[in-house]
Amino acid sequence: MFPDYYFFIILLIVGYVVGTFFERRHFRSLEQRERASINLPMVCAKTLPFAPDKAEAVAVVSGSAVISVDYFKRFLAWLKNFFGGRIKSYETLLDRARREALLRMKEQVPDADYIVNVRIETASISKSKKKNGVSCVEAVAYGTAVRLRKDV
């Protein structure tokens, strides 16, 4: 009746349409939440941007996110592996995972004045045992939240 590759083509089309919809919605959500949390600065440096005696409270905070790639992007990445070059589909995947992890970390401490010594770790999560069988990416952001004393 239908050739076997029809199922593959339908899966690619559904992956493209649904994956693009969810990715765009996620990017809009990230932009809104980043604008809302812009007043909480994050510093990568280990040195404090203020005198240490001004710190009232400190806490270790973290946020993590696992983002999956759709079949269409996975297919494009597989094609790119043949010819080499940038794999944009994985770049947006990593961008979304890092930004989401940072936002989740910030949302844990809305009353903090700074988050210092911020670090991000990423890892790929794969179903298959092949080396390039990336299906999900996990990003973990962590740092030290600091609330400053107001009287000093």
Short mmCIF file of C-alpha atoms in Angstrom, two decimals:
data_model
loop_
_atom_site.label_atom_id
_atom_site.label_comp_id
_atom_site.label_asym_id
_atom_site.label_seq_id
_atom_site.Cartn_x
_atom_site.Cartn_y
_atom_site.Cartn_z
CA MET A 1 0.00 0.00 0.00
CA PHE A 2 2.32 2.80 1.23
CA PRO A 3 6.07 2.47 0.90
CA ASP A 4 8.00 2.19 4.17
CA TYR A 5 9.72 5.55 3.76
CA TYR A 6 6.35 7.38 3.99
CA PHE A 7 6.36 6.84 7.72
CA PHE A 8 9.85 8.35 7.92
CA ILE A 9 8.83 11.40 5.85
CA ILE A 10 5.68 11.92 7.93
CA LEU A 11 7.76 11.64 11.11
CA LEU A 12 10.18 14.30 9.77
CA ILE A 13 7.36 16.68 8.87
CA VAL A 14 5.62 16.25 12.22
CA GLY A 15 8.97 16.67 13.99
CA TYR A 16 9.66 19.88 12.10
CA VAL A 17 6.23 21.45 12.67
CA VAL A 18 5.75 20.48 16.29
CA GLY A 19 9.42 20.98 17.22
CA THR A 20 9.51 24.46 15.66
CA PHE A 21 6.30 25.42 17.48
CA PHE A 22 7.59 24.32 20.88
CA GLU A 23 11.05 25.82 20.30
CA ARG A 24 9.62 29.24 19.38
CA ARG A 25 7.28 29.14 22.36
CA HIS A 26 10.19 28.27 24.64
CA PHE A 27 12.35 31.12 23.26
CA ARG A 28 9.47 33.59 23.86
CA SER A 29 9.13 32.31 27.43
CA LEU A 30 12.89 32.62 27.99
CA GLU A 31 12.91 36.23 26.74
CA GLN A 32 10.00 37.21 29.00
CA ARG A 33 11.52 35.58 32.07
CA GLU A 34 14.98 37.04 31.34
CA ARG A 35 13.47 40.54 31.16
CA ALA A 36 11.69 39.92 34.48
CA SER A 37 14.89 38.79 36.23
CA ILE A 38 17.30 41.31 34.71
CA ASN A 39 17.74 43.08 38.08
CA LEU A 40 19.52 40.07 39.60
CA PRO A 41 23.10 40.20 38.29
CA MET A 42 25.14 37.03 37.86
CA VAL A 43 28.94 37.20 38.11
CA CYS A 44 31.28 34.49 36.88
CA ALA A 45 34.27 35.81 38.88
CA LYS A 46 35.26 34.24 42.18
CA THR A 47 36.00 37.66 43.68
CA LEU A 48 33.07 39.57 45.06
CA PRO A 49 31.94 42.83 43.41
CA PHE A 50 31.30 44.25 46.92
CA ALA A 51 33.01 44.23 50.35
CA PRO A 52 32.62 40.82 52.04
CA ASP A 53 31.29 42.41 55.26
CA LYS A 54 28.27 43.70 53.32
CA ALA A 55 26.93 40.16 52.80
CA GLU A 56 23.97 39.37 55.03
CA ALA A 57 23.10 35.90 53.77
CA VAL A 58 24.60 33.47 51.31
CA ALA A 59 23.30 30.23 49.83
CA VAL A 60 24.35 27.78 47.15
CA VAL A 61 21.77 27.72 44.35
CA SER A 62 21.40 25.61 41.25
CA GLY A 63 19.07 25.11 38.35
CA SER A 64 18.95 22.42 35.70
CA ALA A 65 17.15 21.77 32.44
CA VAL A 66 16.94 18.84 30.05
CA ILE A 67 15.97 19.75 26.50
CA SER A 68 15.26 17.21 23.77
CA VAL A 69 15.86 17.54 20.04
CA ASP A 70 13.09 16.69 17.56
CA TYR A 71 13.45 14.13 14.76
CA PHE A 72 13.79 16.76 12.03
CA LYS A 73 16.74 18.46 13.71
CA ARG A 74 18.27 15.11 14.52
CA PHE A 75 18.01 14.21 10.83
CA LEU A 76 19.63 17.53 9.81
CA ALA A 77 22.44 16.99 12.29
CA TRP A 78 22.98 13.50 10.91
CA LEU A 79 23.27 14.99 7.39
CA LYS A 80 25.71 17.65 8.64
CA ASN A 81 27.93 14.92 10.05
CA PHE A 82 28.49 13.75 6.48
CA PHE A 83 29.68 17.11 5.19
CA GLY A 84 30.99 18.82 8.33
CA GLY A 85 30.37 22.36 9.53
CA ARG A 86 28.17 24.04 12.10
CA ILE A 87 25.23 22.10 13.41
CA LYS A 88 22.77 24.91 14.11
CA SER A 89 20.09 22.55 15.36
CA TYR A 90 22.31 21.55 18.28
CA GLU A 91 23.38 25.16 18.90
CA THR A 92 19.80 26.21 19.59
CA LEU A 93 19.36 23.13 21.76
CA LEU A 94 22.34 24.09 23.93
CA ASP A 95 21.30 27.75 24.02
CA ARG A 96 17.85 26.86 25.30
CA ALA A 97 19.20 24.43 27.90
CA ARG A 98 21.77 26.91 29.29
CA ARG A 99 19.35 29.83 29.42
CA GLU A 100 16.65 27.71 31.06
CA ALA A 101 19.08 26.40 33.70
CA LEU A 102 20.26 29.95 34.51
CA LEU A 103 16.69 31.21 34.80
CA ARG A 104 15.66 28.34 37.07
CA MET A 105 18.65 29.12 39.28
CA LYS A 106 17.70 32.81 39.44
CA GLU A 107 14.05 32.03 40.17
CA GLN A 108 15.07 30.12 43.30
CA VAL A 109 16.40 33.27 44.97
CA PRO A 110 14.24 36.25 43.98
CA ASP A 111 15.34 38.25 47.05
CA ALA A 112 19.11 37.92 46.39
CA ASP A 113 21.21 40.89 45.29
CA TYR A 114 23.90 38.92 43.41
CA ILE A 115 24.72 35.42 42.29
CA VAL A 116 28.51 35.04 42.23
CA ASN A 117 30.85 32.36 40.90
CA VAL A 118 28.27 31.14 38.40
CA ARG A 119 29.19 28.00 36.49
CA ILE A 120 27.40 25.95 33.84
CA GLU A 121 27.95 22.26 33.14
CA THR A 122 26.42 20.45 30.17
CA ALA A 123 26.03 16.79 29.33
CA SER A 124 24.41 14.87 26.51
CA ILE A 125 21.88 12.20 27.25
CA SER A 126 21.65 9.55 24.60
CA LYS A 127 19.42 6.55 24.10
CA SER A 128 21.76 4.77 21.75
CA LYS A 129 25.28 3.54 22.34
CA LYS A 130 26.52 5.33 19.22
CA LYS A 131 28.89 8.23 19.83
CA ASN A 132 26.81 10.78 17.93
CA GLY A 133 23.40 9.67 19.08
CA VAL A 134 22.49 12.84 20.99
CA SER A 135 18.82 13.02 21.86
CA CYS A 136 18.76 15.30 24.94
CA VAL A 137 21.05 17.85 26.52
CA GLU A 138 21.19 18.61 30.22
CA ALA A 139 22.53 21.93 31.51
CA VAL A 140 23.17 22.58 35.19
CA ALA A 141 23.88 26.09 36.44
CA TYR A 142 25.12 26.73 39.95
CA GLY A 143 26.50 29.60 41.98
CA THR A 144 26.36 31.39 45.32
CA ALA A 145 23.44 33.71 45.98
CA VAL A 146 24.23 36.72 48.16
CA ARG A 147 21.87 39.14 49.87
CA LEU A 148 23.50 42.39 51.00
CA ARG A 149 22.87 44.23 54.24
CA LYS A 150 21.05 47.46 53.58
CA ASP A 151 22.47 49.39 56.58
CA VAL A 152 26.18 49.27 55.57
#
